Short mmCIF file of N, CA and C in Angstrom, two decimals:
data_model
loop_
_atom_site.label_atom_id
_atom_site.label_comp_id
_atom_site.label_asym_id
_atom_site.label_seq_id
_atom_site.Cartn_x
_atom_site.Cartn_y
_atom_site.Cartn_z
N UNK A 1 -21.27 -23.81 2.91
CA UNK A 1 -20.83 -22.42 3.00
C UNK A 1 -19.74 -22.28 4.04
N UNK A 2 -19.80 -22.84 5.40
CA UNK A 2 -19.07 -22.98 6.40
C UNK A 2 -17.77 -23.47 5.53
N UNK A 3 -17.68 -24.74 4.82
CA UNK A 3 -16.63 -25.36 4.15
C UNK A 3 -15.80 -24.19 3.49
N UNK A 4 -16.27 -23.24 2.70
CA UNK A 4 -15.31 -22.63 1.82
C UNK A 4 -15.16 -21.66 2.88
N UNK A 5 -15.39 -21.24 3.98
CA UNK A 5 -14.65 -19.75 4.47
C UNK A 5 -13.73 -20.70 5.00
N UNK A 6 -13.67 -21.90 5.65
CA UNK A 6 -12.55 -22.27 6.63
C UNK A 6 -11.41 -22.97 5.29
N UNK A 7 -12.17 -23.78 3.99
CA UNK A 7 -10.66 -23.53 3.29
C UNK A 7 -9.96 -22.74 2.60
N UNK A 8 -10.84 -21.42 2.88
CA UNK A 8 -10.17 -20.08 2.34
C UNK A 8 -9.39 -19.42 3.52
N UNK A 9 -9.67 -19.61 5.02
CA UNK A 9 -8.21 -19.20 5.71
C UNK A 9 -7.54 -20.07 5.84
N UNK A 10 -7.50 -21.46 5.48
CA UNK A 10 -6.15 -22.91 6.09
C UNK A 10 -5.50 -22.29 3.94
N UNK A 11 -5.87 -21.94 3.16
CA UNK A 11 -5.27 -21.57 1.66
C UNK A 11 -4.98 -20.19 2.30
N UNK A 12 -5.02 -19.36 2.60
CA UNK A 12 -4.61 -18.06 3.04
C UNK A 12 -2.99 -18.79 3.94
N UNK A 13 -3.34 -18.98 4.95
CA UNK A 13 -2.38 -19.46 5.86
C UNK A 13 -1.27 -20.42 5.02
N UNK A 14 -1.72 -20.78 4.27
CA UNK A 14 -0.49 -22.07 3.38
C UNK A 14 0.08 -20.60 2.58
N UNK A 15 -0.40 -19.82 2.08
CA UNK A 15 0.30 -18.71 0.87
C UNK A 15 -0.52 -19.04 -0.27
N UNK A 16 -1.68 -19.98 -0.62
CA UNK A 16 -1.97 -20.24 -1.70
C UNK A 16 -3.65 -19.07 -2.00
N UNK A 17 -2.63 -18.59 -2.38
CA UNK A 17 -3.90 -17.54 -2.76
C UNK A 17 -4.71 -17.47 -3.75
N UNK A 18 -4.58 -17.99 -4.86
CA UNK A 18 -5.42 -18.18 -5.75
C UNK A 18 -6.64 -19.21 -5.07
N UNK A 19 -6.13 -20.60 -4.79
CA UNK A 19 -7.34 -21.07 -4.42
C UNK A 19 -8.06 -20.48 -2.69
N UNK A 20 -7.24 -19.58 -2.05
CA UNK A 20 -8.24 -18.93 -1.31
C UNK A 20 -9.29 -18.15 -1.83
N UNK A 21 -8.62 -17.68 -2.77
CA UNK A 21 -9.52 -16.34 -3.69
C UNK A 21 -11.00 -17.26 -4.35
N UNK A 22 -10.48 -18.65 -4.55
CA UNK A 22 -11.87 -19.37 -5.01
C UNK A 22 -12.83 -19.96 -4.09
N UNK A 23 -12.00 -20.00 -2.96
CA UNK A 23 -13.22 -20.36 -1.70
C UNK A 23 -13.95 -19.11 -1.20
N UNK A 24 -13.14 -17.90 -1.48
CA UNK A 24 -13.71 -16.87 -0.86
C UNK A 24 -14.80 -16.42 -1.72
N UNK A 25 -14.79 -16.55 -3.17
CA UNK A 25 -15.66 -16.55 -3.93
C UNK A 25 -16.59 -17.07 -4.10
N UNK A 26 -16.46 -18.63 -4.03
CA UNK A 26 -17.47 -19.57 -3.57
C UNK A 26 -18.75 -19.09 -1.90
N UNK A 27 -17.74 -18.80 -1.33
CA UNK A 27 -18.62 -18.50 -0.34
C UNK A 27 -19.42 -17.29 -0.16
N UNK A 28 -18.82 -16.09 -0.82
CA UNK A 28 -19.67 -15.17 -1.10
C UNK A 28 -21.21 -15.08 -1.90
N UNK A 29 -20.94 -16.31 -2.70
CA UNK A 29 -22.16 -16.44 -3.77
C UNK A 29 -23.38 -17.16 -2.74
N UNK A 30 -23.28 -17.46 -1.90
CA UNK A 30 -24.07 -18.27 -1.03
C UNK A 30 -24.81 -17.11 -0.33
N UNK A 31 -25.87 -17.88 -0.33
CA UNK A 31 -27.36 -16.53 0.12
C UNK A 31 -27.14 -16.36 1.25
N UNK A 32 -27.34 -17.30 2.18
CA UNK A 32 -27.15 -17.07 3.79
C UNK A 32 -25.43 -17.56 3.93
N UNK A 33 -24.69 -16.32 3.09
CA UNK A 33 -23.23 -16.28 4.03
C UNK A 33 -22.92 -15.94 5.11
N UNK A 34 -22.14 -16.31 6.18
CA UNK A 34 -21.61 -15.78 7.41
C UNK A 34 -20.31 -14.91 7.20
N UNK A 35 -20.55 -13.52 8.02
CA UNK A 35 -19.22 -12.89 8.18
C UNK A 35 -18.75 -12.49 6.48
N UNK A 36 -19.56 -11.82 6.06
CA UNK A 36 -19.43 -10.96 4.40
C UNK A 36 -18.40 -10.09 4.70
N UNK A 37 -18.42 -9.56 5.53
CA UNK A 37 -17.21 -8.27 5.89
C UNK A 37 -16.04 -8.70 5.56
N UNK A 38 -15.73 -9.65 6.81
CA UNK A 38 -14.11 -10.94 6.71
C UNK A 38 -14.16 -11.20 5.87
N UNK A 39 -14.75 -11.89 4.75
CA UNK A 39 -14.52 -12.48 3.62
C UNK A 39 -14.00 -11.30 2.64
N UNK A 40 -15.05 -10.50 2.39
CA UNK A 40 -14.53 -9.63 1.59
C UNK A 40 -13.20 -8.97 1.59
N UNK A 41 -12.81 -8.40 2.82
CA UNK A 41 -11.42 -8.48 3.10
C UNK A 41 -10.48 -9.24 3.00
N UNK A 42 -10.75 -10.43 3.22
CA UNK A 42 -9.68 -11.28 2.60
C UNK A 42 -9.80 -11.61 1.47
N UNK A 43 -10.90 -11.18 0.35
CA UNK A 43 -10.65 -11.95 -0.85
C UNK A 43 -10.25 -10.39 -1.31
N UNK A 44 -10.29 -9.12 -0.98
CA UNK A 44 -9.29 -8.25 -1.60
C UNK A 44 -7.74 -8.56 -1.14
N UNK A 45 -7.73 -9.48 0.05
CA UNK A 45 -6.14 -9.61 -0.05
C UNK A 45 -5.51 -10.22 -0.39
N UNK A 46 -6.14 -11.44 -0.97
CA UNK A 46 -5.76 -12.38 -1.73
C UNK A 46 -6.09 -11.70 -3.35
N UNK A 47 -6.68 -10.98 -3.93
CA UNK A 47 -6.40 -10.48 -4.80
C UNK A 47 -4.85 -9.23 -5.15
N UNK A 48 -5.09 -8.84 -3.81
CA UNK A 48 -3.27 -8.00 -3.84
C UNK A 48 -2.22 -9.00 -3.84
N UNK A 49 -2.37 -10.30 -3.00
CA UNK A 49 -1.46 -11.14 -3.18
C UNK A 49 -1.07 -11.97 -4.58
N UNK A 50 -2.12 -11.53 -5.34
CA UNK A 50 -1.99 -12.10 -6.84
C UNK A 50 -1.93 -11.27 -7.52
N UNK A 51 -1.29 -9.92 -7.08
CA UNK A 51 -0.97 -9.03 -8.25
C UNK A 51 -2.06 -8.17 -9.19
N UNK A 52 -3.62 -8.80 -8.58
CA UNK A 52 -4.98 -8.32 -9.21
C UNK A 52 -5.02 -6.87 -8.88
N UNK A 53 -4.15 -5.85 -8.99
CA UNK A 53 -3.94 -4.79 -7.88
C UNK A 53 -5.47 -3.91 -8.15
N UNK A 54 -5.72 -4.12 -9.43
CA UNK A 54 -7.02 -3.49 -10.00
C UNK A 54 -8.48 -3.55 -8.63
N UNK A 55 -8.74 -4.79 -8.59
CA UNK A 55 -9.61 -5.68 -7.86
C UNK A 55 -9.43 -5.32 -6.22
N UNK A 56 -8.34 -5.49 -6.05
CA UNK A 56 -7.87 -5.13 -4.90
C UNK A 56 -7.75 -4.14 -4.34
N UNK A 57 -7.69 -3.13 -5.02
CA UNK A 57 -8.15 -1.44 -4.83
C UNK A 57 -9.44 -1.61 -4.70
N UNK A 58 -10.08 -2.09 -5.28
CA UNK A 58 -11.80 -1.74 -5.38
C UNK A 58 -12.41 -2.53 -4.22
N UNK A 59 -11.48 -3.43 -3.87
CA UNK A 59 -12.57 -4.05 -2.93
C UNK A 59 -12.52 -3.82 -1.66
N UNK A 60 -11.09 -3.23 -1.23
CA UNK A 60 -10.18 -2.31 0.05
C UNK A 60 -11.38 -1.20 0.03
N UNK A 61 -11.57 -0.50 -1.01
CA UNK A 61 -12.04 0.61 -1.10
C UNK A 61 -13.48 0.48 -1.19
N UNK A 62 -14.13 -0.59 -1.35
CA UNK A 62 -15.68 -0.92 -1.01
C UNK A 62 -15.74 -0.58 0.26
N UNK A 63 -14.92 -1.61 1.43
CA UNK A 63 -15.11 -2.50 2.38
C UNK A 63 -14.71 -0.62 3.41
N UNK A 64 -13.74 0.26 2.73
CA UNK A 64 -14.14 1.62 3.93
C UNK A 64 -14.93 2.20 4.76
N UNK A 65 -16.55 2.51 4.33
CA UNK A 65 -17.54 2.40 4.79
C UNK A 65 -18.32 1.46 5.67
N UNK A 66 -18.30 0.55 4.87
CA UNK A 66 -18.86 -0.58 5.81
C UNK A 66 -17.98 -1.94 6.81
N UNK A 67 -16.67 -1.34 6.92
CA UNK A 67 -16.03 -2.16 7.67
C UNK A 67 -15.02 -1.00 8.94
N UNK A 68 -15.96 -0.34 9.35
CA UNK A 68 -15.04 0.44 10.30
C UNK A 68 -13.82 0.20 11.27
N UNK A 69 -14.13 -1.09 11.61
CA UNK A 69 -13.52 -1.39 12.18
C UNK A 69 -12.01 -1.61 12.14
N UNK A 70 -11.77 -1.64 10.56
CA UNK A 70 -10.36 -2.04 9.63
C UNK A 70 -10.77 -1.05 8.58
N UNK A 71 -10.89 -0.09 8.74
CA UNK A 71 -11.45 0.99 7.68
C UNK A 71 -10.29 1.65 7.34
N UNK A 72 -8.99 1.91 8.64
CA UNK A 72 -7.56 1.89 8.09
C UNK A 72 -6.65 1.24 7.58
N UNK A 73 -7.09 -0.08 8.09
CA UNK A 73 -6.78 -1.38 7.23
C UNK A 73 -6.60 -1.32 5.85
N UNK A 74 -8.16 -0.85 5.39
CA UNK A 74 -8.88 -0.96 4.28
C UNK A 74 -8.05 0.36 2.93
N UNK A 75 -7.98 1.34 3.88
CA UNK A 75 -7.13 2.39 3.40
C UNK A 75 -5.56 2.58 3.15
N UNK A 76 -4.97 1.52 3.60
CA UNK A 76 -3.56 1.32 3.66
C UNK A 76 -3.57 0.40 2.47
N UNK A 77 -3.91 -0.78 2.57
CA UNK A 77 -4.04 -1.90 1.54
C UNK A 77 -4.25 -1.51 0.00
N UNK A 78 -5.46 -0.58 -0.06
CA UNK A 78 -5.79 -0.05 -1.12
C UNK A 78 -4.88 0.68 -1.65
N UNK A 79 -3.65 1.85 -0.76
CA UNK A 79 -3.01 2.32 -1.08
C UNK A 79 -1.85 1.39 -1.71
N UNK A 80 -1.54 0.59 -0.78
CA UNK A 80 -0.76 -0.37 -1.43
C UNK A 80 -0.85 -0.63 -2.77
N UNK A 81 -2.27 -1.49 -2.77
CA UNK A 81 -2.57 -1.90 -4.26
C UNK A 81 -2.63 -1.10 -5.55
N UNK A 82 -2.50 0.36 -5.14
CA UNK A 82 -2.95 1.73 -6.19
C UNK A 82 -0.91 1.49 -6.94
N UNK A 83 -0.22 1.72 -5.18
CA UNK A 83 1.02 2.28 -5.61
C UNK A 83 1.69 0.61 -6.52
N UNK A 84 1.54 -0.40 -6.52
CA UNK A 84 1.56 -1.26 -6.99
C UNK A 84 1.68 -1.58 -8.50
N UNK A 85 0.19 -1.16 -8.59
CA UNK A 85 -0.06 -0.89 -10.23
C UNK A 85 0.28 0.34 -10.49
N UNK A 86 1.01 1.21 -9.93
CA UNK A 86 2.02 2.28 -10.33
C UNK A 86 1.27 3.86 -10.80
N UNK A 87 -0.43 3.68 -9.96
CA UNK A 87 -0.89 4.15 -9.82
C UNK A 87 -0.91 5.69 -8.65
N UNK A 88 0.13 6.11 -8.74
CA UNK A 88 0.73 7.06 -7.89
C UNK A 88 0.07 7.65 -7.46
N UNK A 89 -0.68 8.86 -7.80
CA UNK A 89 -1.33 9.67 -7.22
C UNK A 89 -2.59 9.17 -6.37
N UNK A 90 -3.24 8.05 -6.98
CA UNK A 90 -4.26 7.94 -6.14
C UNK A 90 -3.46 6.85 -5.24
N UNK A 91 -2.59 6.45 -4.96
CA UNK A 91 -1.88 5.61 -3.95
C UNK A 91 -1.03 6.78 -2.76
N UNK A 92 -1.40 7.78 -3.35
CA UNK A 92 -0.91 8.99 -2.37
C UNK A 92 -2.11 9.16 -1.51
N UNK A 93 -3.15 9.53 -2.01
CA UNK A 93 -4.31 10.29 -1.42
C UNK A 93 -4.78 9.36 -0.65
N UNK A 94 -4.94 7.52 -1.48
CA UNK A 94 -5.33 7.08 -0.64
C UNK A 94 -4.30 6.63 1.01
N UNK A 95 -3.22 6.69 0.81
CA UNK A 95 -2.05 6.74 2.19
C UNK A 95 -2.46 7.92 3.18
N UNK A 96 -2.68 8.79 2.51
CA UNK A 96 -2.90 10.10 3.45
C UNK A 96 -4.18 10.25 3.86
N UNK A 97 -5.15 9.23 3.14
CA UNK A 97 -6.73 8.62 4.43
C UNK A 97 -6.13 7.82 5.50
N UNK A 98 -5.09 7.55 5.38
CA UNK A 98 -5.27 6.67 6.90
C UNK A 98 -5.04 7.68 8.03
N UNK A 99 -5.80 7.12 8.93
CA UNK A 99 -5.96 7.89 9.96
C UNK A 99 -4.29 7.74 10.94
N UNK A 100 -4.09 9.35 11.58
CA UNK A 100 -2.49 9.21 11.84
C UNK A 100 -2.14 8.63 13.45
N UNK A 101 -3.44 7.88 13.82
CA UNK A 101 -3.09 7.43 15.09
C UNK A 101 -3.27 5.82 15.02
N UNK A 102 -3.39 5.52 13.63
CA UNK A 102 -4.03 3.77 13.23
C UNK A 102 -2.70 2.95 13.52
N UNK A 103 -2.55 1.80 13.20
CA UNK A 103 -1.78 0.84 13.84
C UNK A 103 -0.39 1.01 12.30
N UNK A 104 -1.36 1.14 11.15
CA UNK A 104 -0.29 1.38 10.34
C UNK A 104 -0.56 2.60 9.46
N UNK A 105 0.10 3.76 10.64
CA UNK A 105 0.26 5.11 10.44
C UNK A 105 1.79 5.38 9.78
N UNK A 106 2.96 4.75 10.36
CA UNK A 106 4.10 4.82 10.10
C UNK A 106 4.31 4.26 8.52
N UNK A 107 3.60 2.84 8.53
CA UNK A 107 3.13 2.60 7.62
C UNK A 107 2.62 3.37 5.83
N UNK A 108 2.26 3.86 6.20
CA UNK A 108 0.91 4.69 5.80
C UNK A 108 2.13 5.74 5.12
N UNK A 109 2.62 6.70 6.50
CA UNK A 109 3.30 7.80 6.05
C UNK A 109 4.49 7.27 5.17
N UNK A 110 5.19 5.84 5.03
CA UNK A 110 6.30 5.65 4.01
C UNK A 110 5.77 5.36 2.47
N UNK A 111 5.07 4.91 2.48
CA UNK A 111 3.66 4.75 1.62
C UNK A 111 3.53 5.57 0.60
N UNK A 112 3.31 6.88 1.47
CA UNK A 112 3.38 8.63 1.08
C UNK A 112 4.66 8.58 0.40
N UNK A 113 5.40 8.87 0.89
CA UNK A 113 7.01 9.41 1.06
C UNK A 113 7.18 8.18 -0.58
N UNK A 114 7.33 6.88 -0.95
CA UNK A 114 7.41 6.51 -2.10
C UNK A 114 6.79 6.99 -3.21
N UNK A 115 5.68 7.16 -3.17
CA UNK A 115 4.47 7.81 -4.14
C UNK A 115 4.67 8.90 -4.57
N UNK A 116 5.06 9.49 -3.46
CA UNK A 116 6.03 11.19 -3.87
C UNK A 116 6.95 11.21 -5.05
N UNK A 117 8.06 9.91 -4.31
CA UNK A 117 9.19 9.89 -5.35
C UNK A 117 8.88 9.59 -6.52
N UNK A 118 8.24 8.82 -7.09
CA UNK A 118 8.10 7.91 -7.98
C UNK A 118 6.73 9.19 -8.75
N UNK A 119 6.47 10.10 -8.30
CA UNK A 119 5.71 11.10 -8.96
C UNK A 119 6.78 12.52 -9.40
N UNK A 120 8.39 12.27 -9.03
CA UNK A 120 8.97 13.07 -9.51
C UNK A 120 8.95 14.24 -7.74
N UNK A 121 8.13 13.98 -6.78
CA UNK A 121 8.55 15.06 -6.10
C UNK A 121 8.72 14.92 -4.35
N UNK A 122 10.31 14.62 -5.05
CA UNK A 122 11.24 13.93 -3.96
C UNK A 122 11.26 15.38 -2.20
N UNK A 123 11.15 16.44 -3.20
CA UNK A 123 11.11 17.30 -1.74
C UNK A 123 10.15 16.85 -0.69
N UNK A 124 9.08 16.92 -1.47
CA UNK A 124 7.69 16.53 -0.17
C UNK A 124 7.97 15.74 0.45
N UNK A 125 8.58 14.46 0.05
CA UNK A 125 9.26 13.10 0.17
C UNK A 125 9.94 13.21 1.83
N UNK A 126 10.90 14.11 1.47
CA UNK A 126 11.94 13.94 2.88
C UNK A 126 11.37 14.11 3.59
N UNK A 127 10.75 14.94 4.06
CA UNK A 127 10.24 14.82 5.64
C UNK A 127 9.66 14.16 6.46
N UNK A 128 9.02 13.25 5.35
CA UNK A 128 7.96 11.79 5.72
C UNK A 128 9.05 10.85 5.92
N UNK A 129 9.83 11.04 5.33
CA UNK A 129 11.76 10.20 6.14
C UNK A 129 12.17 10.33 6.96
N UNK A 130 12.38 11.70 6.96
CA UNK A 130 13.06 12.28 8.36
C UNK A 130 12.35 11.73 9.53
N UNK A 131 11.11 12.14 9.44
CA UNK A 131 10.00 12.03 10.64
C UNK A 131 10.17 10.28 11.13
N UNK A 132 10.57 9.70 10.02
CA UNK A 132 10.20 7.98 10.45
C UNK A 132 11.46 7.76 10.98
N UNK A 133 12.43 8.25 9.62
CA UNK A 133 13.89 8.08 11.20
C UNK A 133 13.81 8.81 12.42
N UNK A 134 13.58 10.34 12.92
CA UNK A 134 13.31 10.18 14.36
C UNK A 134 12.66 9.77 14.97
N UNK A 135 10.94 8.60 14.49
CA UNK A 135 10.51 8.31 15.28
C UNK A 135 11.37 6.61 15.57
N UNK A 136 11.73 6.36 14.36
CA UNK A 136 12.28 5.14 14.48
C UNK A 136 13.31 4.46 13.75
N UNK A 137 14.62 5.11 14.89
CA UNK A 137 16.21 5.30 13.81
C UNK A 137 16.36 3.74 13.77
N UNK A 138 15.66 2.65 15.01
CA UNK A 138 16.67 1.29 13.84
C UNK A 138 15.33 0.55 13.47
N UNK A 139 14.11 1.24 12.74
CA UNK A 139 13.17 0.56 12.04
C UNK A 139 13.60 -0.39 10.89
N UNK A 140 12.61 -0.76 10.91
CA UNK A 140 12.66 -1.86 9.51
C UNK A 140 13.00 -1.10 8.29
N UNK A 141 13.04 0.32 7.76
CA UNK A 141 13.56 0.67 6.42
C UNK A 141 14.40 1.79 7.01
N UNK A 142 14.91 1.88 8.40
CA UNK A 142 15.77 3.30 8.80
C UNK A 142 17.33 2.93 7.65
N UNK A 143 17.71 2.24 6.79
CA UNK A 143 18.40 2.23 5.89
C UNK A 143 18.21 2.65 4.69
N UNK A 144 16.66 2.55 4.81
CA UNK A 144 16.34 2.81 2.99
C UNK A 144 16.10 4.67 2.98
N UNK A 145 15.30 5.24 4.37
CA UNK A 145 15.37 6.24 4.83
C UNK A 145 16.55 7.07 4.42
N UNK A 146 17.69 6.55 4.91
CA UNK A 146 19.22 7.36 5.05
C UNK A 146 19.61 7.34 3.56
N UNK A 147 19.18 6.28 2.92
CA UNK A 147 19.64 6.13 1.44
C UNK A 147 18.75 7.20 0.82
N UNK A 148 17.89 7.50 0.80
CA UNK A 148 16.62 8.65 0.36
C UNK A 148 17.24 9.71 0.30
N UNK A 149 17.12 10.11 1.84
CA UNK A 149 18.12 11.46 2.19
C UNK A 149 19.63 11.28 1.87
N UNK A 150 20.16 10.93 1.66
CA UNK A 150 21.64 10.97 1.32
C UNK A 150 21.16 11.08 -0.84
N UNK A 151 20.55 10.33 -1.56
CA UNK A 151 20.39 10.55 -2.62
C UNK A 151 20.04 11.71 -2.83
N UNK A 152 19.02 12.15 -1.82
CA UNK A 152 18.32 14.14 -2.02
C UNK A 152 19.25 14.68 -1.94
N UNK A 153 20.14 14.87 -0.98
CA UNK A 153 21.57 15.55 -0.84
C UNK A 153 22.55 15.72 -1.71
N UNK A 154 22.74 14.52 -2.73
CA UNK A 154 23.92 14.29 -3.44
C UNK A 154 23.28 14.85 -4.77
N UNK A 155 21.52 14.49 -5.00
CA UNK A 155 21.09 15.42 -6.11
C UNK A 155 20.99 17.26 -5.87
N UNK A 156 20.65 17.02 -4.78
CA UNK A 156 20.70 19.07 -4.90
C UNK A 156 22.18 19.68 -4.45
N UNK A 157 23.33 18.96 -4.35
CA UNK A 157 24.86 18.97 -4.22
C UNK A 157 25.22 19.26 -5.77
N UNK A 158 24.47 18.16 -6.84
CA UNK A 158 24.48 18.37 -7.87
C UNK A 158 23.98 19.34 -8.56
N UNK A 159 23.04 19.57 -8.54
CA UNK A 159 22.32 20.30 -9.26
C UNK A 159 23.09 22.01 -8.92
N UNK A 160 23.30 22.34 -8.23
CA UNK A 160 24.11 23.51 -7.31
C UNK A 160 24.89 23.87 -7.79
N UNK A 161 25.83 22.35 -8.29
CA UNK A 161 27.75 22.81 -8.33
C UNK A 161 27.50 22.78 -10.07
N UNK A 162 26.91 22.45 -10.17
CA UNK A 162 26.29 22.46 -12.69
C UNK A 162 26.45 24.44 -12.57
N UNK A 163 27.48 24.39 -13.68
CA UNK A 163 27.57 26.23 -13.99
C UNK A 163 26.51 26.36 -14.64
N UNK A 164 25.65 27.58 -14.55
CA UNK A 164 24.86 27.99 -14.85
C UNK A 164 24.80 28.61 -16.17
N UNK A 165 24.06 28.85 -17.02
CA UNK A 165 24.13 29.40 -18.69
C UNK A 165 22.39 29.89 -18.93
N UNK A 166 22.37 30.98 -18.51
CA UNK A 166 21.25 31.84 -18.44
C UNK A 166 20.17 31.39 -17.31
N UNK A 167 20.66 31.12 -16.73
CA UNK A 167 19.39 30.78 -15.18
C UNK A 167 19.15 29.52 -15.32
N UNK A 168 19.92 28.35 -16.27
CA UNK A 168 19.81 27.15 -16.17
C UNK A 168 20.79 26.10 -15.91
N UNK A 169 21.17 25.12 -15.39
CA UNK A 169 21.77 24.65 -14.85
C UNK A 169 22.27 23.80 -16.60
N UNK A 170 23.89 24.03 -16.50
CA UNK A 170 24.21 23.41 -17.77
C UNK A 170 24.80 22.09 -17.68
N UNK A 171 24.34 21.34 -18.45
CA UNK A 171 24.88 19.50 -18.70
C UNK A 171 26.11 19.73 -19.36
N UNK A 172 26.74 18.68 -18.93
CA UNK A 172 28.22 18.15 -19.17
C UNK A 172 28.10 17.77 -20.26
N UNK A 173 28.61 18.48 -21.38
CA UNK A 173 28.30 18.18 -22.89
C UNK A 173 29.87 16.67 -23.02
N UNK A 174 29.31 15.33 -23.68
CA UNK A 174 30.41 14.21 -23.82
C UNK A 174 30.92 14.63 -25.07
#
């Protein structure tokens, strides 16, 4: 039992996730396992790492309750795995469980801010931008940020300057 948790983190640590996912499995089936929590967590992350996004929601989302300790962990990941399988809405709700003082809050809130877009509602969107560029103008996506807001801009620039034909904004007939 000892054997498969330690070659399920040296297969974690290489990138090989499938056969972590089989040690972690292996070792779960064992009556007197050590450390069920860890395991389970990592074999939902090795299931997100294989694209299982299904599995990987469910098992993020087991491990909430009974893993407090990474219970935002647990809630970010899951969100991940929801917005993944292109599961939007519940990859929203679950982003907006993470708690807003957790390690990946910033995290969390861009999370939001995609899920928005990709649900059609880019307004809600900006401000979860805005907020990440002032908290953090040369972050890791303060480019993709400016690209967001500059696209919102150039669509409601658009939408504005379209002549109107009974209270509706009229298309450029080719």
């Amino acid at each position: 039992q000892r054997g498969a948790l330690k070659k399920a983190g040296e297969a974690l640590a290489a990138g090989r996730f499938s056969r972590a996912r089989q040690a972690l499995v292996k070792h779960l089936r064992h009556k007197r396992r050590r450390h069920p929590k860890q395991a389970r967590f990592l074999l939902a992350y090795a299931d997100m790492r294989l694209k299982r996004y299904g599995e990987a929601t469910a098992g993020f989302q087991a491990l909430v309750p009974r893993y407090p300790l990474l219970a935002d962990y647990c809630r970010y990941y899951a969100a991940r795995s929801s917005y993944k399988a292109k599961r939007f809405a519940e990859a929203l709700g679950l982003a907006r469980a993470v708690s807003a003082t957790a390690t990946l809050a910033v995290d969390a809130s861009l999370l939001q801010a995609d899920a928005l877009r990709a649900l059609g509602r880019l307004p809600e969107a900006l401000p979860l931008w805005r907020s990440y560029l002032r908290r953090r103008p040369g972050g890791a996506r303060a480019a993709e940020g400016h690209l967001r807001l500059a696209q919102a801009a150039l669509k409601a620039v658009g939408a504005a300057s379209r002549p109107r034909v009974g209270g509706r904004a009229k298309l450029d007939e080719a």
